[in-house]
């Protein structure tokens, strides 16, 4: 019991708990198209910058910095009077994005394999590359972003669990479930506004 209390009260675990809570809040609010999802994201990713760096997940650390910038951009974009509407991209555009994402994943993975002590550099690069793409799609309210998030979240469960970030791996399981909810929620709104 003392070991559990000691683990929960350690600074790293406490940061992870708050990062997880604000992350869940972000996805719930984003699925509802609520503007306040972006401040919740900013708090969460600020904590994850520190957590990922300490776990030697360097591409993920860079991704968290990108998320912080996108939280600001997302807030400004969604806060406009001419609010962004939900739309979908063509299958061809998605296939093009997937091809470019695969190439970037390989290049980033090769770099982090050869020149750093990064853990799981290919998987880390995969989730990082496609998270950047999916984040941009979320800011632009592209329905398919939620499908990207489902796949990214499932892969990230393993990535974080393998680095002893069990709470964060549970977060990504919750993310996957919320991404399914987000997809159907946005799809319903898109259909009703068409």
CSV table of C-alpha atoms in Angstrom, one decimal:
chain,number,residue,atom,x,y,z
A,1,UNK,CA,0.0,0.0,0.0
A,2,UNK,CA,2.9,2.4,0.8
A,3,UNK,CA,4.4,1.7,-2.6
A,4,UNK,CA,1.1,2.7,-4.3
A,5,UNK,CA,0.8,5.9,-2.2
A,6,UNK,CA,4.5,6.7,-2.9
A,7,UNK,CA,4.0,6.2,-6.7
A,8,UNK,CA,0.9,8.3,-6.8
A,9,UNK,CA,2.4,11.2,-4.9
A,10,UNK,CA,5.6,11.3,-6.9
A,11,UNK,CA,5.9,14.4,-9.1
A,12,UNK,CA,6.0,12.5,-12.3
A,13,UNK,CA,2.8,10.5,-11.5
A,14,UNK,CA,1.0,13.6,-10.4
A,15,UNK,CA,1.9,15.4,-13.6
A,16,UNK,CA,0.7,12.4,-15.6
A,17,UNK,CA,-2.6,12.3,-13.7
A,18,UNK,CA,-3.3,16.0,-14.5
A,19,UNK,CA,-2.1,15.6,-18.1
A,20,UNK,CA,-4.5,12.7,-18.5
A,21,UNK,CA,-7.5,14.6,-17.0
A,22,UNK,CA,-7.0,17.6,-19.2
A,23,UNK,CA,-6.5,15.4,-22.2
A,24,UNK,CA,-9.8,13.7,-21.7
A,25,UNK,CA,-11.5,17.0,-21.2
A,26,UNK,CA,-9.9,18.2,-24.4
A,27,UNK,CA,-11.3,15.3,-26.5
A,28,UNK,CA,-14.7,15.5,-24.9
A,29,UNK,CA,-15.0,19.2,-25.7
A,30,UNK,CA,-13.6,18.8,-29.2
A,31,UNK,CA,-16.1,16.1,-30.0
A,32,UNK,CA,-18.8,18.6,-29.0
A,33,UNK,CA,-17.2,21.3,-31.0
A,34,UNK,CA,-16.7,23.4,-27.9
A,35,UNK,CA,-14.1,26.1,-28.1
A,36,UNK,CA,-12.8,25.5,-24.6
A,37,UNK,CA,-11.2,22.2,-25.8
A,38,UNK,CA,-8.2,24.2,-26.9
A,39,UNK,CA,-7.2,25.7,-23.5
A,40,UNK,CA,-7.6,22.2,-22.0
A,41,UNK,CA,-5.3,20.9,-24.7
A,42,UNK,CA,-2.7,23.6,-24.0
A,43,UNK,CA,-2.6,22.6,-20.3
A,44,UNK,CA,-2.4,18.9,-21.1
A,45,UNK,CA,0.4,19.1,-23.7
A,46,UNK,CA,2.4,21.5,-21.5
A,47,UNK,CA,2.6,18.7,-19.0
A,48,UNK,CA,3.3,16.0,-21.6
A,49,UNK,CA,6.2,18.0,-23.0
A,50,UNK,CA,8.0,17.3,-19.7
A,51,UNK,CA,6.7,13.7,-19.4
A,52,UNK,CA,7.6,12.6,-22.9
A,53,UNK,CA,11.1,14.1,-22.7
A,54,UNK,CA,11.8,12.2,-19.5
A,55,UNK,CA,10.5,9.0,-21.0
A,56,UNK,CA,13.0,9.4,-24.0
A,57,UNK,CA,10.1,9.7,-26.5
A,58,UNK,CA,11.7,12.5,-28.4
A,59,UNK,CA,9.4,12.6,-31.5
A,60,UNK,CA,6.5,12.6,-29.0
A,61,UNK,CA,8.1,15.5,-27.2
A,62,UNK,CA,8.3,17.5,-30.4
A,63,UNK,CA,4.7,16.5,-31.1
A,64,UNK,CA,3.6,17.9,-27.8
A,65,UNK,CA,5.3,21.3,-28.7
A,66,UNK,CA,3.4,21.2,-32.0
A,67,UNK,CA,0.2,20.5,-30.1
A,68,UNK,CA,0.7,23.5,-28.0
A,69,UNK,CA,1.1,25.7,-31.0
A,70,UNK,CA,-2.0,24.1,-32.6
A,71,UNK,CA,-4.0,24.7,-29.4
A,72,UNK,CA,-3.4,28.4,-29.9
A,73,UNK,CA,-4.2,28.1,-33.6
A,74,UNK,CA,-7.3,26.0,-33.0
A,75,UNK,CA,-8.6,28.4,-30.4
A,76,UNK,CA,-8.2,31.4,-32.8
A,77,UNK,CA,-9.6,29.4,-35.7
A,78,UNK,CA,-12.7,28.1,-33.9
A,79,UNK,CA,-13.3,31.5,-32.2
A,80,UNK,CA,-13.9,33.4,-35.5
A,81,UNK,CA,-17.3,34.7,-36.2
A,82,UNK,CA,-17.4,32.7,-39.5
A,83,UNK,CA,-17.0,29.5,-37.6
A,84,UNK,CA,-15.4,26.5,-39.5
A,85,UNK,CA,-17.9,23.9,-40.5
A,86,UNK,CA,-17.4,20.1,-40.5
A,87,UNK,CA,-16.5,18.7,-43.9
A,88,UNK,CA,-14.8,15.6,-45.4
A,89,UNK,CA,-11.9,15.1,-47.8
A,90,UNK,CA,-11.9,12.8,-50.8
A,91,UNK,CA,-10.5,9.3,-50.6
A,92,UNK,CA,-7.8,10.3,-53.0
A,93,UNK,CA,-6.7,13.1,-50.7
A,94,UNK,CA,-6.6,10.7,-47.7
A,95,UNK,CA,-4.5,8.2,-49.7
A,96,UNK,CA,-2.1,10.9,-50.7
A,97,UNK,CA,-1.8,12.0,-47.1
A,98,UNK,CA,-1.2,8.4,-45.9
A,99,UNK,CA,1.6,7.9,-48.5
A,100,UNK,CA,3.3,11.2,-47.5
A,101,UNK,CA,2.9,10.3,-43.8
A,102,UNK,CA,4.5,6.9,-44.4
A,103,UNK,CA,7.5,8.5,-46.0
A,104,UNK,CA,7.9,11.0,-43.2
A,105,UNK,CA,7.5,8.2,-40.7
A,106,UNK,CA,10.3,6.3,-42.3
A,107,UNK,CA,12.6,9.3,-42.5
A,108,UNK,CA,12.0,10.4,-38.9
A,109,UNK,CA,12.3,6.8,-37.6
A,110,UNK,CA,15.6,6.3,-39.4
A,111,UNK,CA,17.0,9.5,-38.0
A,112,UNK,CA,15.9,8.7,-34.4
A,113,UNK,CA,17.2,5.1,-34.7
A,114,UNK,CA,20.6,6.1,-36.0
A,115,UNK,CA,21.4,9.3,-34.1
A,116,UNK,CA,19.6,9.2,-30.8
A,117,UNK,CA,18.8,6.9,-27.8
A,118,UNK,CA,15.1,7.2,-28.5
A,119,UNK,CA,12.9,4.2,-27.5
A,120,UNK,CA,10.7,2.7,-30.2
A,121,UNK,CA,11.7,5.3,-32.8
A,122,UNK,CA,9.6,3.9,-35.7
A,123,UNK,CA,6.4,3.6,-33.7
A,124,UNK,CA,7.1,6.9,-32.0
A,125,UNK,CA,7.6,8.5,-35.5
A,126,UNK,CA,4.4,6.9,-36.8
A,127,UNK,CA,2.2,8.3,-34.1
A,128,UNK,CA,4.0,11.6,-34.2
A,129,UNK,CA,3.7,12.1,-38.0
A,130,UNK,CA,0.1,11.1,-38.2
A,131,UNK,CA,-0.9,13.0,-35.0
A,132,UNK,CA,0.4,16.2,-36.7
A,133,UNK,CA,-1.7,15.4,-39.7
A,134,UNK,CA,-4.8,14.5,-37.6
A,135,UNK,CA,-4.4,17.6,-35.4
A,136,UNK,CA,-4.4,19.9,-38.5
A,137,UNK,CA,-7.5,18.0,-39.7
A,138,UNK,CA,-9.2,18.5,-36.4
A,139,UNK,CA,-8.5,22.3,-36.4
A,140,UNK,CA,-10.0,22.4,-39.9
A,141,UNK,CA,-12.9,20.2,-38.8
A,142,UNK,CA,-12.3,17.4,-41.2
A,143,UNK,CA,-14.6,14.4,-40.3
A,144,UNK,CA,-11.9,11.8,-41.2
A,145,UNK,CA,-9.6,13.2,-38.5
A,146,UNK,CA,-11.4,11.0,-36.0
A,147,UNK,CA,-10.6,7.9,-38.0
A,148,UNK,CA,-6.9,8.8,-38.0
A,149,UNK,CA,-7.2,9.4,-34.2
A,150,UNK,CA,-8.7,5.9,-33.7
A,151,UNK,CA,-5.7,4.2,-35.3
A,152,UNK,CA,-3.1,6.5,-33.7
A,153,UNK,CA,-4.6,6.0,-30.3
A,154,UNK,CA,-4.5,2.2,-30.6
A,155,UNK,CA,-0.8,2.2,-31.6
A,156,UNK,CA,-0.1,4.8,-28.8
A,157,UNK,CA,-1.5,2.4,-26.2
A,158,UNK,CA,1.4,0.1,-26.8
A,159,UNK,CA,4.0,2.9,-27.1
A,160,UNK,CA,3.2,4.4,-23.7
A,161,UNK,CA,2.7,1.1,-21.9
A,162,UNK,CA,6.1,0.0,-23.1
A,163,UNK,CA,7.7,3.1,-21.4
A,164,UNK,CA,5.9,2.4,-18.1
A,165,UNK,CA,3.4,5.1,-18.6
A,166,UNK,CA,0.4,2.9,-17.8
A,167,UNK,CA,-1.9,5.8,-17.0
A,168,UNK,CA,-1.2,7.4,-20.3
A,169,UNK,CA,-1.8,4.1,-22.1
A,170,UNK,CA,-5.2,3.9,-20.4
A,171,UNK,CA,-5.7,7.5,-21.6
A,172,UNK,CA,-5.1,6.4,-25.2
A,173,UNK,CA,-7.7,3.6,-24.8
A,174,UNK,CA,-10.2,6.2,-23.6
A,175,UNK,CA,-9.1,8.4,-26.5
A,176,UNK,CA,-9.9,5.7,-29.0
A,177,UNK,CA,-13.4,5.3,-27.5
A,178,UNK,CA,-13.9,9.1,-27.5
A,179,UNK,CA,-12.6,9.3,-31.1
A,180,UNK,CA,-15.4,6.8,-32.1
A,181,UNK,CA,-17.9,9.1,-30.3
A,182,UNK,CA,-16.3,12.2,-32.0
A,183,UNK,CA,-16.6,10.6,-35.4
A,184,UNK,CA,-20.3,9.8,-35.1
A,185,UNK,CA,-21.0,13.1,-33.4
A,186,UNK,CA,-19.4,15.2,-36.1
A,187,UNK,CA,-20.9,13.0,-38.9
A,188,UNK,CA,-24.4,13.6,-37.5
A,189,UNK,CA,-23.7,17.4,-37.3
A,190,UNK,CA,-22.3,17.3,-40.9
A,191,UNK,CA,-25.3,15.4,-42.2
A,192,UNK,CA,-27.8,17.7,-40.5
A,193,UNK,CA,-26.1,20.9,-41.8
A,194,UNK,CA,-26.0,19.5,-45.4
